[in-house]
Amino acid sequence: MGKKETKGERFKEFLAEAEDLLNTMANGLMALGKGVRTGDYDPVMLNSVFRSAHTLKGMSGLFDFKGMASLSHAMEDTLDALRMGKSDFNGKTFDTLMAAHELMGKIIAARGDEKLKPEIDNVKSLLSKVSCKRDAPLLTGVDAEVLKALTEYEVHRLSENLKAGRSVFCINASFPLTTFDRGYLELTELIKTECEIIATLPSTRSSPDTLFFDIFAGTVRNRDSLIALLQGKASIEVKPVAGPEAQGAPQAVPGAKEAHSGFAASSTLRRVGNVVRVNIEKLDRILSAVSELGIINSTISRLSAELKNQSRLSVYGIELARIDKYLERKLNELRNSVLDVRMVPIGSLFNRFETVLNKLSRETGKEFVLETNGDETELDKLIIEELADPLMHIITNMVDHGIEPPEQRVAIGKDRAGKITLSAYQKGNHAVVEVRDDGAGIDIERVRRKAVEKGVLKATQAASMTAQEVLELIFIPGVSTKDVVTETSGRGVGMDVVKENITRLSGIIDIETVRGRGTRFVITIPITLAIIQTLIIEDAGERYAVPLNSVIEIIELRSPEEYSQDTEQINVNGRDIPAARLSRFFQKPGAARDSYFGIVAGLAEHRVCIVVDRLLEELDLVIKPLPGFLKVPGVAGAADMGEKGTILVLDITGILEHAVAKKQLARA
Amino acid sequence: MRKRMSEERKGTGKVIYLRKDGQARKARLIQRMIAPSENDITAAAPSTAPGLRLVTFVLGDQEYALEVAEAVEVLKPRKLTAVPLVPGYIKGILSVRGEMVTVIDTKRRIGAGAYGEDDYGRILIASTNSQKVGFLVDRMTGVFETRQALTGADGSPKNGPAGAFIKGVVTFNGREISLLSIERLIEASVKVE
């Protein structure tokens, strides 16, 4: 999946979802149709159709399908009137609903709604009419297909022309793209000399270099004279639509029909989106199998190494090793493609905040602009979903505490509207997601004061903390800087949830703030948790898996010069970092050794050195959460290694935070 | 499924899969699982009105039970992975077909001693609130159905130290069987009296 394709991918996803909704809607409508003659219907079915229309409206709004959104909105209104008993359920209503549904199908099939605007407007007006019990105007002899394509006003003009005894023609004209504006103008000016132009519809036959239009014109002339008039102007075709000239021509508007031939797909059962929607659990199962295959693979490689050492069998050993290498490559391919399937561009999440901010803007009276960067950055679907809540909390907090009211902003020379920027980028095996505002920033002294007031820490402790450490306090439940509790935030819940969710994702969150300039939250999270490369280590007789995505380097430590049980800091490349013997962290007895291995791990700017007895091997594992009621600090989950049993996977973030907290405690 | 069962009857299989349908079927399966080697089985006569179906097991010198509806499967001893920083009665975790299951040293939990590395006989996997838990037991004794009312309800002193975990006691063929509550067994705040 190329990165450039992601916008398209997201769009495809939308199409697939819209199709599903339309399908549900069709089923509902069919069920409703059975009750048309008696005028009664199943309210459950009606509600189901209503819900589909409602969801579709929301989704279309997100993808800027304005026509679709307004159409589903109109449909929703009509259905609502029915639900509320404000209008009768009759054949006309039903037909209109069906027409609306059909048109939605066309929009999806055409992957856009610009070209269908007139048709949408027409169906919308029909929908509004049925919901207020008024009959739509009847036009005899005009193909419903054409009526559907016209706006109310255009239909009105069409009927006026027919009433006056004029003929209505459909003129198909095509122009090369480069000169179409001139050609089109010339042609319409010419037509206007003899006819009234009722409507001009762009045709879907348009290709990248040629544009086609269907021009509906009412005139007293007959077809031949009209053709004579327009001869040579552009490549045109003239077809009668209604009125005297169309008499005896049963297929009144081949032109219009043709114009819509591009939508033929909507009437077939074939789907436009080549998208398969899969429950992520199924992918998890595939990944589990892949991971187990990886373990088998490592067993084979061990066997081949043993064979190679036995002189009589070394030939087989070499051959087996070669095949095993090939197997490994293919397994990697398989694993990567399964992982790729789970990856979703983060833009799909970012976009959701546009509506959230609109809502917050209405509630708070503040104004916002949302800017997003790196929408195409891909993350595991599950991680994206897990990020939704934390981002939501951060944004509501920014809106509530960070961004100043418009007047105040103007007074200090900022833009009226507060800017919230969401950006994402990939950094190795991690993704960095940033939320930034250009508001007032966090008042560090105030947080310090608040934390003491709330009894979170003692005044002496608070006074000795650095600004960065004070900032971390906002993640503690109960510490909130705003004194007033508002609709949206201020209750001191939220930021602790943010921390908790990010930690659960093995991620880390950092804050930077500048008074008067704004605040920045930087979240560093793994791209996927589904299958991870791990290093199997042993400490105090137990094996653990260390996720390699946060390992920076591994150093050997000789005892006792470089490491003893009591060493709490190790100098790595000139930087002192907290160190912790794993068994000690887990409060288990660990024997002193001649040498240890230090696993230097880190996220964002934070580092910790985890000291262990031995390094065993590297394995790709599928990490599973621990059973619900087991909460173990420093353990992210467990993995099944097939015949080798179950292994605990370390939570680097957890250990790191523990180390940082300990350091703070020691100083206070 | 069928193949596995026949294996089990021959005593070679390790695991029996239980289907979600039908308590009676499940009871039969569990019984089959236990019966051949530990022929202590005395199933109640089938009746039309279902009473309380229990799966029974032994811990030390006492017989206990869980409801059949809660039981998922019975496993032979296998390697458990110890978990640090948890209460001592949590023996470790185990992967049961991809799902991580906490295994509880049932004896230690109810204050009736403790198991060592491998001196337990079976792991009874049960589920509550869609969460699976494994319980170490000495041996499984059977499955039976009773319509007796539970006596000696919650925390009655005669249940001894395990009282806090016992929903009630039934008598079957002269044996006194205590029905355990999974919820209380896994709730850390519930302690041995």
Short mmCIF file of C-alpha atoms in Angstrom, two decimals, chain A residues 40-346:
data_model
loop_
_atom_site.label_atom_id
_atom_site.label_comp_id
_atom_site.label_asym_id
_atom_site.label_seq_id
_atom_site.Cartn_x
_atom_site.Cartn_y
_atom_site.Cartn_z
CA ASP A 40 -49.12 0.82 7.29
CA TYR A 41 -45.52 -0.18 7.90
CA ASP A 42 -43.21 -1.65 10.42
CA PRO A 43 -41.91 1.22 12.56
CA VAL A 44 -38.76 -0.79 13.34
CA MET A 45 -37.93 -0.95 9.65
CA LEU A 46 -38.64 2.73 9.24
CA ASN A 47 -36.28 3.48 12.10
CA SER A 48 -33.61 1.30 10.60
CA VAL A 49 -33.81 3.20 7.30
CA PHE A 50 -33.80 6.44 9.24
CA ARG A 51 -30.67 5.45 11.10
CA SER A 52 -28.90 4.47 7.91
CA ALA A 53 -29.77 7.83 6.37
CA HIS A 54 -28.53 9.57 9.47
CA THR A 55 -25.20 7.73 9.55
CA LEU A 56 -24.72 8.32 5.86
CA LYS A 57 -25.28 12.01 6.42
CA GLY A 58 -22.56 12.11 9.04
CA MET A 59 -20.08 10.16 6.96
CA SER A 60 -20.71 12.18 3.83
CA GLY A 61 -20.12 15.33 5.79
CA LEU A 62 -16.70 14.06 6.80
CA PHE A 63 -15.73 13.30 3.22
CA ASP A 64 -17.07 16.57 1.93
CA PHE A 65 -19.76 14.85 -0.11
CA LYS A 66 -22.00 17.86 0.26
CA GLY A 67 -24.65 16.66 -2.18
CA MET A 68 -24.81 13.28 -0.54
CA ALA A 69 -24.98 14.83 2.89
CA SER A 70 -27.81 17.15 1.96
CA LEU A 71 -29.66 14.36 0.16
CA SER A 72 -29.45 12.04 3.12
CA HIS A 73 -30.45 14.95 5.29
CA ALA A 74 -33.59 15.50 3.20
CA MET A 75 -34.31 11.80 3.32
CA GLU A 76 -33.89 11.84 7.05
CA ASP A 77 -36.40 14.70 7.29
CA THR A 78 -38.97 12.84 5.20
CA LEU A 79 -38.50 9.69 7.23
CA ASP A 80 -38.73 11.68 10.40
CA ALA A 81 -42.04 13.20 9.29
CA LEU A 82 -43.27 9.67 8.60
CA ARG A 83 -42.06 8.44 11.94
CA MET A 84 -43.77 11.27 13.72
CA GLY A 85 -46.97 10.64 11.81
CA LYS A 86 -46.76 14.10 10.26
CA SER A 87 -47.24 12.70 6.79
CA ASP A 88 -48.90 9.70 5.23
CA PHE A 89 -47.09 6.66 3.99
CA ASN A 90 -48.29 6.16 0.44
CA GLY A 91 -47.00 5.04 -2.92
CA LYS A 92 -45.69 8.47 -3.73
CA THR A 93 -43.68 8.75 -0.57
CA PHE A 94 -42.31 5.30 -1.08
CA ASP A 95 -41.34 5.98 -4.69
CA THR A 96 -39.58 9.15 -3.69
CA LEU A 97 -37.65 7.38 -0.97
CA MET A 98 -36.69 4.71 -3.47
CA ALA A 99 -35.61 7.39 -5.92
CA ALA A 100 -33.49 9.01 -3.26
CA HIS A 101 -31.93 5.69 -2.42
CA GLU A 102 -31.24 4.98 -6.07
CA LEU A 103 -29.65 8.36 -6.50
CA MET A 104 -27.40 7.73 -3.50
CA GLY A 105 -26.30 4.56 -5.21
CA LYS A 106 -25.49 6.60 -8.30
CA ILE A 107 -23.48 9.08 -6.30
CA ILE A 108 -21.41 6.31 -4.83
CA ALA A 109 -21.03 4.65 -8.20
CA ALA A 110 -19.88 7.92 -9.70
CA ARG A 111 -17.57 8.45 -6.69
CA GLY A 112 -18.64 12.06 -6.57
CA ASP A 113 -21.71 14.17 -6.49
CA GLU A 114 -20.83 17.38 -8.33
CA LYS A 115 -22.17 16.09 -11.62
CA LEU A 116 -25.40 14.93 -10.06
CA LYS A 117 -26.20 18.17 -8.34
CA PRO A 118 -29.37 18.96 -10.33
CA GLU A 119 -30.63 15.47 -9.82
CA ILE A 120 -29.93 15.71 -6.13
CA ASP A 121 -31.73 19.03 -5.89
CA ASN A 122 -34.72 17.55 -7.65
CA VAL A 123 -34.98 14.52 -5.44
CA LYS A 124 -34.49 16.75 -2.44
CA SER A 125 -37.40 18.92 -3.49
CA LEU A 126 -39.48 15.81 -4.09
CA LEU A 127 -38.60 14.59 -0.64
CA SER A 128 -39.59 17.84 0.96
CA LYS A 129 -42.87 17.75 -0.97
CA VAL A 130 -43.90 14.27 0.10
CA SER A 131 -43.17 15.12 3.64
CA CYS A 132 -45.58 18.04 3.51
CA LYS A 133 -48.27 16.10 1.66
CA ARG A 134 -48.16 18.08 -1.52
CA ASP A 135 -48.25 16.52 -4.95
CA ALA A 136 -45.29 17.06 -7.20
CA PRO A 137 -45.99 18.67 -10.57
CA LEU A 138 -46.86 16.15 -13.28
CA LEU A 139 -45.30 16.35 -16.65
CA THR A 140 -46.76 14.01 -19.21
CA GLY A 141 -44.49 12.56 -21.80
CA VAL A 142 -41.25 13.52 -20.12
CA ASP A 143 -39.05 10.69 -19.04
CA ALA A 144 -38.79 10.49 -15.26
CA GLU A 145 -35.07 10.14 -15.73
CA VAL A 146 -34.92 13.64 -17.15
CA LEU A 147 -37.15 15.08 -14.43
CA LYS A 148 -34.93 13.60 -11.86
CA ALA A 149 -32.00 15.42 -13.38
CA LEU A 150 -33.63 18.82 -13.23
CA THR A 151 -34.09 21.28 -10.44
CA GLU A 152 -37.52 22.36 -9.37
CA TYR A 153 -37.20 25.58 -11.30
CA GLU A 154 -36.00 23.75 -14.37
CA VAL A 155 -38.91 21.33 -14.17
CA HIS A 156 -41.19 24.30 -13.89
CA ARG A 157 -39.70 25.87 -17.04
CA LEU A 158 -39.92 22.56 -18.83
CA SER A 159 -43.61 22.24 -18.11
CA GLU A 160 -44.18 25.88 -19.09
CA ASN A 161 -42.52 25.20 -22.45
CA LEU A 162 -44.65 22.16 -23.03
CA LYS A 163 -47.80 24.02 -22.05
CA ALA A 164 -46.91 26.63 -24.66
CA GLY A 165 -46.80 23.87 -27.26
CA ARG A 166 -43.09 24.04 -27.82
CA SER A 167 -40.84 21.01 -28.24
CA VAL A 168 -38.06 20.26 -25.84
CA PHE A 169 -34.83 18.92 -27.23
CA CYS A 170 -31.80 17.47 -25.63
CA ILE A 171 -28.70 18.72 -27.36
CA ASN A 172 -25.61 16.63 -26.68
CA ALA A 173 -22.56 18.71 -27.29
CA SER A 174 -18.93 17.86 -26.77
CA PHE A 175 -15.94 20.14 -26.56
CA PRO A 176 -12.25 19.56 -26.27
CA LEU A 177 -11.21 20.40 -22.76
CA THR A 178 -8.73 23.08 -23.84
CA THR A 179 -11.25 25.24 -25.65
CA PHE A 180 -14.50 24.23 -24.03
CA ASP A 181 -15.29 27.51 -22.32
CA ARG A 182 -15.19 29.42 -25.60
CA GLY A 183 -16.99 26.71 -27.58
CA TYR A 184 -19.64 26.29 -24.91
CA LEU A 185 -20.33 30.01 -24.77
CA GLU A 186 -20.63 30.27 -28.53
CA LEU A 187 -23.00 27.34 -28.70
CA THR A 188 -25.28 28.49 -25.90
CA GLU A 189 -25.42 32.00 -27.33
CA LEU A 190 -26.48 30.51 -30.63
CA ILE A 191 -29.09 28.27 -29.08
CA LYS A 192 -30.47 31.19 -27.12
CA THR A 193 -31.27 33.03 -30.33
CA GLU A 194 -33.95 30.52 -31.16
CA CYS A 195 -34.63 28.59 -27.96
CA GLU A 196 -34.97 28.85 -24.24
CA ILE A 197 -32.25 26.93 -22.47
CA ILE A 198 -34.01 25.05 -19.69
CA ALA A 199 -31.03 23.27 -18.21
CA THR A 200 -27.46 22.34 -18.92
CA LEU A 201 -26.22 19.11 -17.45
CA PRO A 202 -22.61 18.05 -17.63
CA SER A 203 -22.53 14.51 -18.89
CA THR A 204 -20.62 11.72 -17.29
CA ARG A 205 -19.27 10.68 -20.63
CA SER A 206 -16.69 13.36 -20.12
CA SER A 207 -13.19 12.05 -20.56
CA PRO A 208 -9.99 13.76 -19.44
CA ASP A 209 -9.67 15.63 -22.72
CA THR A 210 -13.26 16.04 -23.86
CA LEU A 211 -16.25 17.48 -22.04
CA PHE A 212 -19.82 16.50 -22.86
CA PHE A 213 -22.91 18.51 -22.02
CA ASP A 214 -26.60 17.80 -22.30
CA ILE A 215 -28.41 21.02 -23.02
CA PHE A 216 -32.17 20.99 -22.64
CA ALA A 217 -33.80 23.61 -24.81
CA GLY A 218 -37.41 24.51 -25.53
CA THR A 219 -38.21 25.83 -28.97
CA VAL A 220 -40.95 26.22 -31.58
CA ARG A 221 -38.58 24.96 -34.26
CA ASN A 222 -38.44 21.35 -35.32
CA ARG A 223 -35.46 19.07 -35.04
CA ASP A 224 -34.12 19.54 -38.54
CA SER A 225 -34.14 23.30 -38.41
CA LEU A 226 -32.48 23.20 -35.02
CA ILE A 227 -29.76 20.97 -36.39
CA ALA A 228 -29.38 23.30 -39.35
CA LEU A 229 -28.98 26.22 -36.98
CA LEU A 230 -26.30 24.56 -34.92
CA GLN A 231 -24.51 22.88 -37.81
CA GLY A 232 -20.76 23.02 -37.64
CA LYS A 233 -20.57 24.80 -34.31
CA ALA A 234 -19.52 21.87 -32.23
CA SER A 235 -19.92 18.17 -32.45
CA ILE A 236 -23.55 17.93 -31.48
CA GLU A 237 -26.52 15.60 -31.52
CA VAL A 238 -30.10 16.72 -31.12
CA LYS A 239 -32.78 14.51 -29.65
CA PRO A 240 -36.38 15.38 -28.92
CA VAL A 241 -37.39 15.05 -25.29
CA ALA A 242 -41.07 16.00 -25.17
CA GLY A 243 -43.67 18.10 -26.89
CA PRO A 244 -44.82 17.89 -30.55
CA GLU A 245 -41.47 16.75 -31.91
CA ALA A 246 -41.22 13.87 -29.49
CA GLN A 247 -44.61 12.43 -30.43
CA GLY A 248 -44.30 8.93 -31.72
CA ALA A 249 -40.81 8.63 -30.43
CA PRO A 250 -41.24 6.16 -27.63
CA GLN A 251 -37.72 6.39 -26.35
CA ALA A 252 -38.04 10.03 -25.62
CA VAL A 253 -34.63 10.78 -24.29
CA PRO A 254 -31.97 8.49 -25.50
CA GLY A 255 -29.64 11.37 -24.87
CA ALA A 256 -30.44 11.59 -21.24
CA LYS A 257 -30.33 7.85 -20.90
CA GLU A 258 -26.94 7.79 -22.46
CA ALA A 259 -25.83 10.58 -20.28
CA HIS A 260 -26.49 8.38 -17.33
CA SER A 261 -25.02 5.27 -18.78
CA GLY A 262 -21.99 5.86 -16.67
CA PHE A 263 -24.08 5.05 -13.65
CA ALA A 264 -25.26 1.73 -14.98
CA ALA A 265 -23.29 0.09 -12.22
CA SER A 266 -25.84 1.26 -9.70
CA SER A 267 -28.46 -1.05 -11.14
CA THR A 268 -26.23 -4.08 -11.16
CA LEU A 269 -25.34 -6.03 -8.06
CA ARG A 270 -21.68 -5.45 -8.60
CA ARG A 271 -20.02 -3.30 -6.06
CA VAL A 272 -17.81 -0.38 -6.84
CA GLY A 273 -15.45 -0.64 -3.93
CA ASN A 274 -12.98 -3.46 -4.23
CA VAL A 275 -12.79 -3.49 -0.49
CA VAL A 276 -13.16 -6.40 1.87
CA ARG A 277 -14.05 -5.44 5.37
CA VAL A 278 -12.64 -7.85 7.89
CA ASN A 279 -13.12 -8.11 11.59
CA ILE A 280 -9.75 -7.36 13.12
CA GLU A 281 -10.03 -10.49 15.26
CA LYS A 282 -9.68 -12.58 12.14
CA LEU A 283 -6.46 -10.77 11.33
CA ASP A 284 -5.31 -11.41 14.87
CA ARG A 285 -5.80 -15.10 14.31
CA ILE A 286 -3.74 -15.01 11.13
CA LEU A 287 -1.03 -13.12 12.96
CA SER A 288 -1.01 -15.66 15.77
CA ALA A 289 -0.49 -18.39 13.22
CA VAL A 290 2.30 -16.40 11.56
CA SER A 291 3.97 -15.91 14.90
CA GLU A 292 3.79 -19.60 15.68
CA LEU A 293 5.26 -20.35 12.27
CA GLY A 294 8.09 -18.00 13.19
CA ILE A 295 8.77 -20.02 16.30
CA ILE A 296 8.79 -23.24 14.28
CA ASN A 297 11.11 -21.49 11.88
CA SER A 298 13.57 -20.68 14.65
CA THR A 299 13.44 -24.28 15.84
CA ILE A 300 14.30 -25.50 12.34
CA SER A 301 17.18 -23.09 12.16
CA ARG A 302 18.53 -24.42 15.44
CA LEU A 303 18.23 -28.00 14.16
CA SER A 304 19.99 -27.13 10.94
CA ALA A 305 22.85 -25.60 12.89
CA GLU A 306 23.17 -28.82 14.89
CA LEU A 307 23.12 -30.91 11.74
CA LYS A 308 25.84 -28.79 10.20
CA ASN A 309 28.11 -29.66 13.09
CA GLN A 310 27.73 -33.39 12.55
CA SER A 311 30.22 -34.26 9.88
CA ARG A 312 28.17 -37.06 8.31
CA LEU A 313 25.04 -34.94 8.09
CA SER A 314 26.50 -31.49 7.45
CA VAL A 315 25.32 -31.56 3.81
CA TYR A 316 21.75 -31.90 4.99
CA GLY A 317 22.32 -29.25 7.58
CA ILE A 318 23.48 -26.76 4.98
CA GLU A 319 20.57 -27.57 2.71
CA LEU A 320 18.11 -27.28 5.59
CA ALA A 321 19.60 -23.93 6.62
CA ARG A 322 19.17 -22.65 3.08
CA ILE A 323 15.53 -23.71 2.94
CA ASP A 324 14.97 -22.30 6.38
CA LYS A 325 16.34 -18.92 5.29
CA TYR A 326 13.88 -18.95 2.40
CA LEU A 327 11.05 -19.87 4.74
CA GLU A 328 12.04 -17.01 6.99
CA ARG A 329 11.95 -14.53 4.11
CA LYS A 330 8.52 -15.70 3.04
CA LEU A 331 7.27 -15.56 6.60
CA ASN A 332 8.46 -11.99 6.86
CA GLU A 333 6.63 -11.16 3.67
CA LEU A 334 3.49 -12.78 5.00
CA ARG A 335 3.78 -11.00 8.31
CA ASN A 336 4.34 -7.65 6.69
CA SER A 337 1.35 -8.00 4.42
CA VAL A 338 -0.91 -8.99 7.28
CA LEU A 339 0.39 -6.02 9.27
CA ASP A 340 -0.11 -3.77 6.30
CA VAL A 341 -3.77 -4.77 6.16
CA ARG A 342 -4.21 -3.54 9.72
CA MET A 343 -2.65 -0.18 8.98
CA VAL A 344 -4.93 2.79 8.65
CA PRO A 345 -3.90 6.37 7.89
CA ILE A 346 -4.31 8.52 10.97
#
